[in-house]
Coordinates of C-alpha atoms in Angstrom, one line a residue:
X392 CA 22.4 -9.7 40.4
X393 CA 25.0 -7.3 41.6
X394 CA 26.3 -4.5 39.4
X395 CA 27.9 -1.2 39.3
X396 CA 26.3 1.1 36.8
X397 CA 28.5 4.3 35.8
X398 CA 29.9 6.1 33.3
X399 CA 31.8 3.5 31.5
X400 CA 34.8 5.0 29.3
X401 CA 34.6 2.8 26.5
X402 CA 30.8 1.8 26.4
X403 CA 27.7 2.2 28.6
X404 CA 25.9 -0.7 30.2
X405 CA 22.4 -1.5 30.7
X406 CA 21.2 -5.2 32.4
X407 CA 17.7 -6.3 32.3
X408 CA 17.0 -9.3 34.2
X409 CA 13.6 -10.9 32.7
X410 CA 12.4 -14.2 34.4
X411 CA 9.4 -16.0 34.3
X412 CA 8.2 -14.6 31.1
X413 CA 5.2 -16.5 29.4
X414 CA 6.4 -19.5 31.9
X415 CA 9.3 -20.5 29.9
X416 CA 12.3 -21.4 31.3
X417 CA 15.7 -19.2 31.6
X418 CA 17.3 -21.3 28.8
X419 CA 13.9 -21.3 26.6
X420 CA 13.9 -17.3 27.2
X421 CA 17.4 -17.0 25.9
X422 CA 16.9 -19.1 22.9
X423 CA 13.5 -17.4 22.3
X424 CA 14.9 -13.9 22.8
X425 CA 14.1 -11.4 20.3
X426 CA 17.2 -9.2 20.2
X427 CA 17.7 -5.6 18.6
X428 CA 21.6 -4.9 17.5
X429 CA 23.5 -4.0 20.4
X430 CA 21.9 -6.7 22.5
X431 CA 23.3 -9.9 23.9
X432 CA 20.9 -12.8 25.5
X433 CA 23.1 -15.2 28.0
X434 CA 22.6 -17.7 30.7
X435 CA 25.4 -18.8 33.0
X436 CA 25.5 -22.6 33.1
X437 CA 28.0 -22.9 35.7
X438 CA 31.7 -23.2 35.9
X439 CA 33.0 -21.4 32.7
X440 CA 29.9 -22.4 30.5
X441 CA 27.5 -20.0 28.8
X442 CA 24.9 -19.9 26.7
X443 CA 24.9 -16.8 24.4
X444 CA 22.6 -15.5 21.8
X445 CA 24.1 -13.0 19.5
X446 CA 21.1 -11.4 17.0
X447 CA 20.2 -14.7 15.4
X448 CA 23.2 -16.9 16.4
X449 CA 23.2 -19.2 19.5
X450 CA 26.2 -21.0 20.8
X451 CA 27.5 -22.1 24.0
X452 CA 31.1 -21.9 25.4
X453 CA 32.5 -24.7 27.8
X454 CA 29.3 -26.1 28.7
X455 CA 29.7 -28.9 31.2
X456 CA 26.5 -31.1 30.9
X457 CA 27.4 -34.5 32.0
X458 CA 25.5 -35.3 35.4
X459 CA 28.6 -36.6 36.8
X460 CA 29.5 -37.6 40.3
X461 CA 30.4 -34.4 42.5
X462 CA 29.3 -31.6 40.6
X463 CA 27.6 -28.7 42.5
X464 CA 25.6 -27.3 39.5
X465 CA 23.0 -29.5 37.9
X466 CA 23.1 -29.9 34.0
X467 CA 21.0 -26.8 32.7
X468 CA 21.1 -28.0 29.2
X469 CA 20.4 -31.3 27.9
X470 CA 21.3 -32.6 24.4
X471 CA 17.8 -32.5 23.2
X472 CA 17.8 -28.6 23.7
X473 CA 20.4 -28.0 20.9
X474 CA 18.1 -28.0 18.0
X475 CA 18.3 -24.3 17.8
X476 CA 22.0 -23.8 18.9
X477 CA 24.1 -23.5 16.0
X478 CA 28.0 -23.7 17.4
X479 CA 29.4 -25.3 20.5
X480 CA 32.6 -23.8 21.5
X481 CA 35.2 -25.6 23.6
X482 CA 38.4 -23.8 24.9
X483 CA 40.3 -26.8 26.1
X484 CA 40.6 -30.6 26.2
X485 CA 39.4 -31.0 29.7
X486 CA 36.3 -32.8 30.3
X487 CA 34.5 -29.5 32.0
X488 CA 35.3 -27.6 28.8
X489 CA 35.1 -30.0 25.9
X490 CA 32.5 -32.3 27.2
X491 CA 32.8 -35.5 25.3
X492 CA 30.0 -37.6 26.2
X493 CA 27.5 -34.8 25.7
X494 CA 29.2 -33.6 22.8
X495 CA 28.6 -37.1 21.0
X496 CA 25.0 -36.9 22.1
X497 CA 24.4 -33.4 20.6
X498 CA 26.3 -34.6 17.1
X499 CA 23.9 -37.8 17.1
X500 CA 20.8 -35.8 17.5
X501 CA 21.7 -32.5 15.6
X502 CA 23.3 -32.5 12.4
X503 CA 23.5 -29.0 12.0
X504 CA 25.6 -28.2 14.9
X505 CA 29.6 -27.7 14.3
X506 CA 32.2 -27.3 17.0
X507 CA 34.6 -25.1 17.6
X508 CA 37.9 -26.1 19.3
X509 CA 41.7 -25.5 19.4
X510 CA 43.2 -27.0 16.2
X511 CA 45.9 -28.4 18.2
X512 CA 43.2 -31.1 19.8
X513 CA 40.8 -31.5 16.8
X514 CA 42.6 -34.9 15.9
X515 CA 41.9 -36.3 19.2
X516 CA 38.5 -35.2 20.0
X517 CA 37.1 -36.4 16.5
X518 CA 38.8 -39.8 17.2
X519 CA 37.7 -40.0 20.8
X520 CA 34.0 -38.8 20.2
X521 CA 33.6 -40.4 16.8
X522 CA 32.3 -37.1 15.4
X523 CA 33.4 -36.4 11.8
X524 CA 36.2 -33.9 11.3
X525 CA 34.3 -31.9 8.8
X526 CA 32.1 -30.8 11.8
X527 CA 34.7 -29.3 13.4
X528 CA 36.3 -26.0 13.5
X529 CA 39.7 -25.6 14.6
X530 CA 41.3 -22.4 15.4
X531 CA 44.8 -21.0 16.9
X532 CA 46.1 -18.1 18.5
X533 CA 44.9 -15.2 16.3
X534 CA 43.3 -17.2 13.8
X535 CA 39.5 -16.4 13.3
X536 CA 36.3 -18.1 12.0
X537 CA 33.0 -16.9 10.6
X538 CA 30.1 -18.8 12.4
X539 CA 27.1 -17.4 11.0
X540 CA 27.0 -13.8 11.8
X541 CA 29.6 -13.9 14.5
X542 CA 33.4 -13.8 14.1
X543 CA 35.5 -15.9 16.6
X544 CA 39.1 -15.4 17.2
X545 CA 41.2 -17.5 19.1
X546 CA 43.6 -16.3 21.9
X547 CA 46.3 -18.4 23.5
X548 CA 45.6 -19.1 26.9
X549 CA 48.3 -20.5 29.6
X550 CA 46.6 -23.2 31.8
X551 CA 48.5 -23.2 34.3
X552 CA 51.5 -22.7 31.8
X553 CA 51.8 -21.3 28.3
X554 CA 52.1 -24.7 26.5
X555 CA 52.8 -25.4 23.0
X556 CA 52.8 -28.1 20.7
X557 CA 56.5 -28.7 19.9
X558 CA 55.7 -29.8 16.3
X559 CA 53.0 -27.6 15.1
X560 CA 53.5 -24.5 17.2
X561 CA 49.6 -24.7 18.1
X562 CA 48.3 -24.0 21.7
X563 CA 46.1 -26.3 23.4
X564 CA 44.5 -23.8 25.4
X565 CA 42.6 -20.8 24.0
X566 CA 40.1 -18.3 24.9
X567 CA 37.9 -16.7 22.5
X568 CA 36.8 -13.5 21.6
X569 CA 33.3 -13.3 20.0
X570 CA 31.8 -10.5 17.9
X571 CA 28.7 -10.4 16.5
X572 CA 25.0 -8.2 16.6
X573 CA 27.3 -5.3 17.4
X574 CA 28.5 -6.8 20.4
X575 CA 32.0 -8.0 21.6
X576 CA 33.0 -10.6 24.4
X577 CA 36.1 -12.2 25.5
X578 CA 35.5 -15.9 27.2
X579 CA 39.1 -16.4 28.6
X580 CA 38.4 -20.4 28.8
X581 CA 41.1 -21.5 31.6
X582 CA 44.2 -19.0 31.7
X583 CA 46.5 -17.3 33.9
X584 CA 48.2 -14.2 33.2
X585 CA 51.2 -14.3 30.9
X586 CA 53.5 -11.5 29.1
X587 CA 51.8 -10.5 26.1
X588 CA 48.3 -11.3 27.0
X589 CA 46.8 -8.0 27.6
X590 CA 48.5 -6.8 24.4
X591 CA 46.6 -9.3 22.5
X592 CA 43.5 -8.4 23.8
X593 CA 44.1 -4.5 23.6
X594 CA 43.4 -4.7 19.9
X595 CA 40.0 -5.9 20.1
X596 CA 38.8 -3.3 22.7
X597 CA 36.2 -2.3 23.4
X598 CA 34.6 -5.3 25.0
X599 CA 31.1 -5.7 26.4
X600 CA 31.3 -8.6 28.5
X601 CA 34.5 -10.6 29.7
X602 CA 34.2 -13.9 31.3
X603 CA 37.1 -14.7 33.5
X604 CA 38.1 -17.8 35.7
X605 CA 38.8 -16.6 39.5
X606 CA 39.6 -20.0 41.1
X607 CA 43.2 -19.3 41.4
X608 CA 45.8 -21.7 41.8
X609 CA 47.7 -23.3 44.7
X610 CA 50.3 -26.1 45.7
X611 CA 47.6 -28.5 46.9
X612 CA 45.4 -28.1 43.5
X613 CA 48.8 -28.5 41.5
X614 CA 49.8 -31.7 43.3
X615 CA 46.2 -32.8 42.9
X616 CA 46.5 -32.2 39.0
X617 CA 44.0 -29.5 39.5
X618 CA 45.8 -27.1 37.1
X619 CA 45.1 -23.4 38.2
X620 CA 44.0 -20.3 36.7
X621 CA 44.0 -16.4 37.5
X622 CA 43.4 -14.9 40.8
X623 CA 40.1 -13.2 41.6
X624 CA 42.8 -10.1 41.8
X625 CA 44.5 -10.7 38.7
X626 CA 41.3 -11.5 37.2
X627 CA 39.8 -8.3 38.3
X628 CA 43.2 -6.3 37.4
X629 CA 43.0 -7.8 33.9
X630 CA 39.2 -6.3 33.6
X631 CA 40.3 -3.2 35.3
X632 CA 43.0 -2.6 32.0
X633 CA 40.7 -3.6 29.5
X634 CA 37.7 -2.0 30.8
X635 CA 34.6 -4.2 29.6
X636 CA 31.3 -2.7 30.0
X637 CA 30.7 -6.0 32.5
X638 CA 32.9 -8.2 33.9
X639 CA 32.1 -11.4 35.0
X640 CA 33.8 -13.7 37.2
X641 CA 33.5 -17.3 36.7
X642 CA 34.8 -20.7 37.4
X643 CA 34.2 -20.8 41.2
X644 CA 31.4 -23.0 41.9
X645 CA 31.3 -26.4 40.3
X646 CA 33.7 -28.9 42.3
X647 CA 34.5 -28.7 45.9
X648 CA 38.0 -28.3 46.4
X649 CA 38.5 -26.2 43.4
X650 CA 36.1 -23.1 44.2
X651 CA 36.4 -19.2 45.1
X652 CA 34.0 -16.9 46.5
X653 CA 32.8 -14.6 43.6
X654 CA 32.1 -11.6 46.1
X655 CA 35.9 -11.3 46.6
X656 CA 36.2 -10.4 42.9
X657 CA 33.2 -8.2 43.2
X658 CA 34.5 -6.3 46.1
X659 CA 38.1 -5.9 45.1
X660 CA 36.9 -4.9 42.0
X661 CA 34.4 -2.1 43.0
X662 CA 36.8 -0.6 45.5
X663 CA 39.8 -0.6 42.6
X664 CA 37.4 0.3 39.5
X665 CA 34.5 1.6 40.8
X666 CA 33.5 3.4 37.7
X667 CA 33.3 -0.4 35.7
X668 CA 30.4 -2.9 36.0
X669 CA 30.5 -6.3 37.3
X670 CA 27.9 -9.1 38.5
X671 CA 28.1 -12.6 40.1
X672 CA 26.5 -14.9 37.4
X673 CA 23.6 -16.9 38.8
X674 CA 23.5 -20.2 37.0
X675 CA 20.0 -20.8 35.0
X676 CA 19.1 -16.8 35.2
X677 CA 18.4 -15.4 31.8
X678 CA 19.9 -12.0 31.4
X679 CA 19.6 -9.8 28.5
X680 CA 22.6 -7.1 28.0
X681 CA 21.8 -3.8 26.5
X682 CA 24.5 -1.7 24.9
X683 CA 24.0 1.9 25.1
X684 CA 25.1 4.0 22.0
X685 CA 28.2 6.2 22.6
X686 CA 28.1 9.5 23.1
X687 CA 28.6 12.1 20.2
X688 CA 32.3 12.6 21.4
X689 CA 32.8 8.7 20.8
X690 CA 30.8 8.6 17.5
X691 CA 32.7 9.3 13.9
X692 CA 31.7 12.4 12.2
X693 CA 32.9 14.6 9.6
X694 CA 34.0 18.2 9.5
X695 CA 31.9 20.2 11.7
X696 CA 33.5 23.7 12.1
X697 CA 34.8 26.2 9.4
X698 CA 38.5 27.2 9.9
X699 CA 41.2 28.9 7.5
X700 CA 41.9 25.6 5.4
X701 CA 39.9 23.1 3.3
X702 CA 39.4 20.3 5.8
X703 CA 38.2 17.8 3.2
X704 CA 41.3 18.6 1.2
X705 CA 43.7 18.2 4.2
X706 CA 41.9 14.9 4.6
X707 CA 42.6 13.6 1.3
X708 CA 46.4 14.5 1.5
X709 CA 46.8 13.2 4.5
X710 CA 45.2 9.8 3.2
X711 CA 47.5 9.9 0.5
X712 CA 50.5 10.5 2.7
X713 CA 49.6 7.8 4.9
X714 CA 49.3 5.3 2.2
X715 CA 52.6 6.2 0.7
X716 CA 54.5 5.2 3.8
X717 CA 54.8 3.6 7.5
X718 CA 55.7 6.5 9.8
X719 CA 58.1 6.1 13.1
X720 CA 55.6 8.9 14.9
X721 CA 52.0 10.0 14.1
X722 CA 50.9 13.2 15.7
X723 CA 47.2 13.5 15.9
X724 CA 44.9 16.2 17.3
X725 CA 43.7 19.6 16.7
X726 CA 45.0 23.1 15.6
X727 CA 47.4 23.2 18.4
X728 CA 49.1 20.0 16.5
X729 CA 48.1 21.3 13.1
X730 CA 49.8 24.5 13.0
X731 CA 52.8 23.7 14.8
X732 CA 54.8 22.6 11.7
X733 CA 53.8 26.0 9.7
X734 CA 52.2 29.0 11.3
X735 CA 52.7 28.9 14.9
X736 CA 55.6 26.8 15.7
X737 CA 57.9 26.1 12.7
X738 CA 61.3 26.6 14.3
X739 CA 60.5 24.4 17.4
X740 CA 58.7 21.8 14.8
X741 CA 61.9 21.8 12.6
X742 CA 64.3 21.4 15.5
X743 CA 62.5 18.4 17.1
X744 CA 61.7 16.5 13.7
X745 CA 64.3 17.5 11.5
X746 CA 65.9 13.8 11.8
X747 CA 62.8 11.9 13.0
X748 CA 60.2 10.6 10.8
X749 CA 56.8 11.9 11.7
X750 CA 53.2 12.4 10.1
X751 CA 51.1 15.2 11.4
X752 CA 47.4 14.6 11.8
X753 CA 46.2 17.7 13.3
X754 CA 43.4 19.3 11.9
X755 CA 42.2 22.8 13.1
X756 CA 38.9 22.9 15.0
X757 CA 38.6 19.1 15.3
X758 CA 37.1 17.1 18.3
X759 CA 37.6 13.8 19.2
X760 CA 34.7 12.5 16.8
X761 CA 36.4 14.2 14.1
X762 CA 39.4 12.0 14.8
X763 CA 37.8 9.0 14.6
X764 CA 36.1 9.4 11.3
X765 CA 39.5 10.3 10.0
X766 CA 41.3 7.2 11.7
X767 CA 38.4 5.0 10.3
X768 CA 38.6 6.7 6.6
X769 CA 42.0 6.3 5.6
X770 CA 44.6 8.4 7.7
X771 CA 45.9 5.5 9.3
X772 CA 46.0 3.3 6.6
X773 CA 49.4 1.2 6.3
X774 CA 50.7 3.0 9.8
X775 CA 52.4 0.9 12.4
X776 CA 54.0 3.6 14.1
X777 CA 56.4 3.3 17.2
X778 CA 55.0 6.2 18.8
X779 CA 51.4 7.8 18.5
X780 CA 51.5 11.2 20.3
X781 CA 47.7 12.4 20.8
X782 CA 46.6 15.9 22.0
X783 CA 42.7 16.1 21.8
X784 CA 40.0 17.4 23.7
X785 CA 39.7 21.1 24.3
X786 CA 37.4 21.8 21.4
X787 CA 35.0 19.3 22.9
X788 CA 34.8 21.5 25.7
X789 CA 33.7 24.4 23.3
X790 CA 30.2 24.9 22.8
X791 CA 29.3 26.5 19.2
X792 CA 26.2 26.6 16.9
X793 CA 27.3 23.5 15.2
X794 CA 28.1 21.8 18.4
X795 CA 25.5 22.7 21.1
X796 CA 26.3 22.8 24.4
X797 CA 29.8 21.1 24.1
X798 CA 30.8 17.9 25.7
X799 CA 31.0 17.5 29.4
X800 CA 34.8 16.1 30.6
X801 CA 33.2 12.7 31.1
X802 CA 32.1 12.3 27.6
X803 CA 35.3 13.9 26.4
X804 CA 37.5 11.6 28.0
X805 CA 35.0 8.6 26.3
X806 CA 36.0 10.4 23.2
X807 CA 39.8 10.2 23.9
X808 CA 39.6 6.9 24.7
X809 CA 38.0 5.9 21.5
X810 CA 40.3 7.5 19.4
X811 CA 43.3 5.2 21.4
X812 CA 41.0 2.2 20.8
X813 CA 40.9 2.6 17.0
X814 CA 44.7 3.4 16.9
X815 CA 45.4 0.1 19.3
X816 CA 43.0 -2.1 16.7
X817 CA 44.9 -1.0 14.2
X818 CA 48.4 -1.2 15.4
X819 CA 48.5 -3.2 18.8
X820 CA 52.2 -2.7 19.4
X821 CA 52.3 1.0 19.0
X822 CA 52.8 3.0 22.3
X823 CA 50.4 6.1 23.0
X824 CA 51.8 9.3 24.2
X825 CA 48.6 10.9 25.6
X826 CA 49.3 14.7 26.3
X827 CA 46.8 15.8 29.3
X828 CA 44.8 18.7 27.7
X829 CA 46.8 21.7 28.0
X830 CA 45.9 24.6 30.3
X831 CA 43.8 27.6 28.4
X832 CA 42.2 30.5 29.5
X833 CA 42.2 32.5 32.5
X834 CA 41.3 31.4 35.8
X835 CA 37.9 33.3 35.4
X836 CA 37.1 31.4 32.6
X837 CA 35.1 28.0 32.5
X838 CA 37.8 26.2 30.4
X839 CA 40.0 26.0 33.6
X840 CA 38.1 24.1 35.7
X841 CA 36.8 21.6 32.7
X842 CA 40.2 20.7 31.9
X843 CA 41.4 20.2 35.1
X844 CA 38.4 17.4 35.5
X845 CA 39.2 15.7 32.2
X846 CA 42.8 15.3 33.4
X847 CA 42.0 13.8 36.1
X848 CA 39.6 11.5 34.4
X849 CA 42.1 10.7 32.1
X850 CA 44.6 10.1 34.7
X851 CA 42.6 7.5 36.4
X852 CA 41.5 5.7 32.9
X853 CA 44.9 5.1 32.1
X854 CA 46.3 4.1 35.1
X855 CA 46.0 0.3 34.3
X856 CA 47.0 0.8 30.8
X857 CA 50.9 0.2 30.6
X858 CA 50.5 1.0 26.8
X859 CA 49.3 4.3 27.2
X860 CA 51.6 7.1 28.8
X861 CA 50.0 10.1 30.2
X862 CA 52.2 13.2 29.9
X863 CA 51.1 16.3 31.8
X864 CA 52.8 19.5 31.0
X865 CA 50.5 21.8 32.3
X866 CA 52.2 22.6 35.3
X867 CA 55.3 23.7 32.9
X868 CA 52.9 26.3 31.4
X869 CA 51.4 28.1 34.4
X870 CA 53.3 30.6 36.5
X871 CA 52.2 31.6 40.2
X872 CA 49.1 29.6 39.6
X873 CA 47.8 31.8 36.5
X874 CA 48.5 30.6 32.8
X875 CA 51.7 31.9 31.6
X876 CA 50.7 34.1 28.7
X877 CA 53.9 34.4 27.0
X878 CA 53.6 30.8 25.8
X879 CA 50.6 31.4 24.1
X880 CA 49.4 33.4 21.2
X881 CA 45.6 33.9 22.3
X882 CA 45.7 31.9 25.9
X883 CA 44.7 28.8 23.7
X884 CA 47.2 28.4 20.9
X885 CA 51.0 28.1 21.8
X886 CA 53.6 30.1 20.4
X887 CA 57.3 29.4 19.7
X888 CA 58.1 29.3 23.3
X889 CA 55.0 27.3 24.2
X890 CA 55.8 24.7 21.6
X891 CA 59.2 24.5 22.9
X892 CA 58.0 23.5 26.3
X893 CA 55.9 20.6 24.4
X894 CA 59.1 19.8 22.5
X895 CA 61.4 19.4 25.1
X896 CA 59.2 16.8 26.8
X897 CA 58.8 14.9 23.5
X898 CA 62.3 15.1 23.0
X899 CA 62.9 13.1 26.2
X900 CA 60.3 10.5 25.2
X901 CA 61.7 10.1 21.8
X902 CA 65.3 9.8 22.8
X903 CA 64.2 6.9 25.5
X904 CA 62.4 4.9 22.6
X905 CA 65.5 5.2 20.2
X906 CA 63.6 7.7 17.9

């Protein structure tokens, strides 16, 4: 198993390979696994097929088990093995994804098993297999169903084109986002990249696992009616943009003439995204994925520090303000955002926002963990802003009695990206304006180096995320290599002149967005 274990900016990864325990087969181990919350047991079945256990719910996705001529991977499951498996998922009506001969046997042997497929092909699959329609669950793009303790959401797939039923508007090809036991995965089915695909997926971030086809497409295969998928580069770049804890290449091994070397995916991914995890799945291996808990910077938390205002009262007021009206622009952050509109920069605030609709969610002394709490507890209710402007992180670097040691830049970045994920989960079409953390302190102070490191991490983490625009006005706040103290009240908080620098940058962005 090949992995790149590193600091993941959405979730941390721990993988344990357990083979040969009690002389059970890998399939038996997967089915029998005793899982804590945040754990997933899985076995690759070849091609795009997987056996997965979330808590107590066991499913297969795209399990191709018919012993047909020409297959390179023998069937690793038999219909008799489905006694403990509750749901069988197929992403589209091709034989290596919806395996009709096997499904007929499973249905006959196990009356409890239900089958999840695109709604567009439900009638045909039911008719051709003889399986009663009531045993099927049909999904379409954006539709969800509850499967035991799991939630499964369909995501339209383009195999090789983004086909759609001209009468019903339904999609015949799907991928599935599966959530349960504290785990979230995306199984892409068979797909190429299409406009809006990544945006659909961003609202579900963060992902633990992503299973992505890499066999590609070319004229030879298309001429032979072998419909194409993403290339290994396209699949890697999609994963790089969505940053799962573990990216798994698939659909490369079953049939000669439609293969790809998965090492190409691994090499490309590890060079381009060295901080992310990946592995080549070995058919028949039993794997337990263990999700590490996020650091405190990415864990929701209420008020930590005392300041010159009532934190809980302001939170209550902002929840009410958000509930009453959707706003074009939401500003979120700490005291630098909070006090812009009143104490520290009212003239600049009025000039910038007098003809613009804005909600100020800045709270003095807040850290990323506080923002996550506030987003999850009413301050973003009913909000689908065009722009979300975020400046946060400087307080994370500050150690206090209530927050010992502060957060290192790497964990602060995790917290910032977790804030953004919460926003996009609630408002996927919102554009994020992420401000690089403003410089503070003199050269001799430790903040300068930490902030520089943090901003470098943010730049790297957002380079493949077009929904995030990183704006760095730090150079404009410096003079001859030193902090331009004329822009600051106390080498940390801006004065009117400092806010003018920020306002000029935002004004250009707002105008470009029609605001």
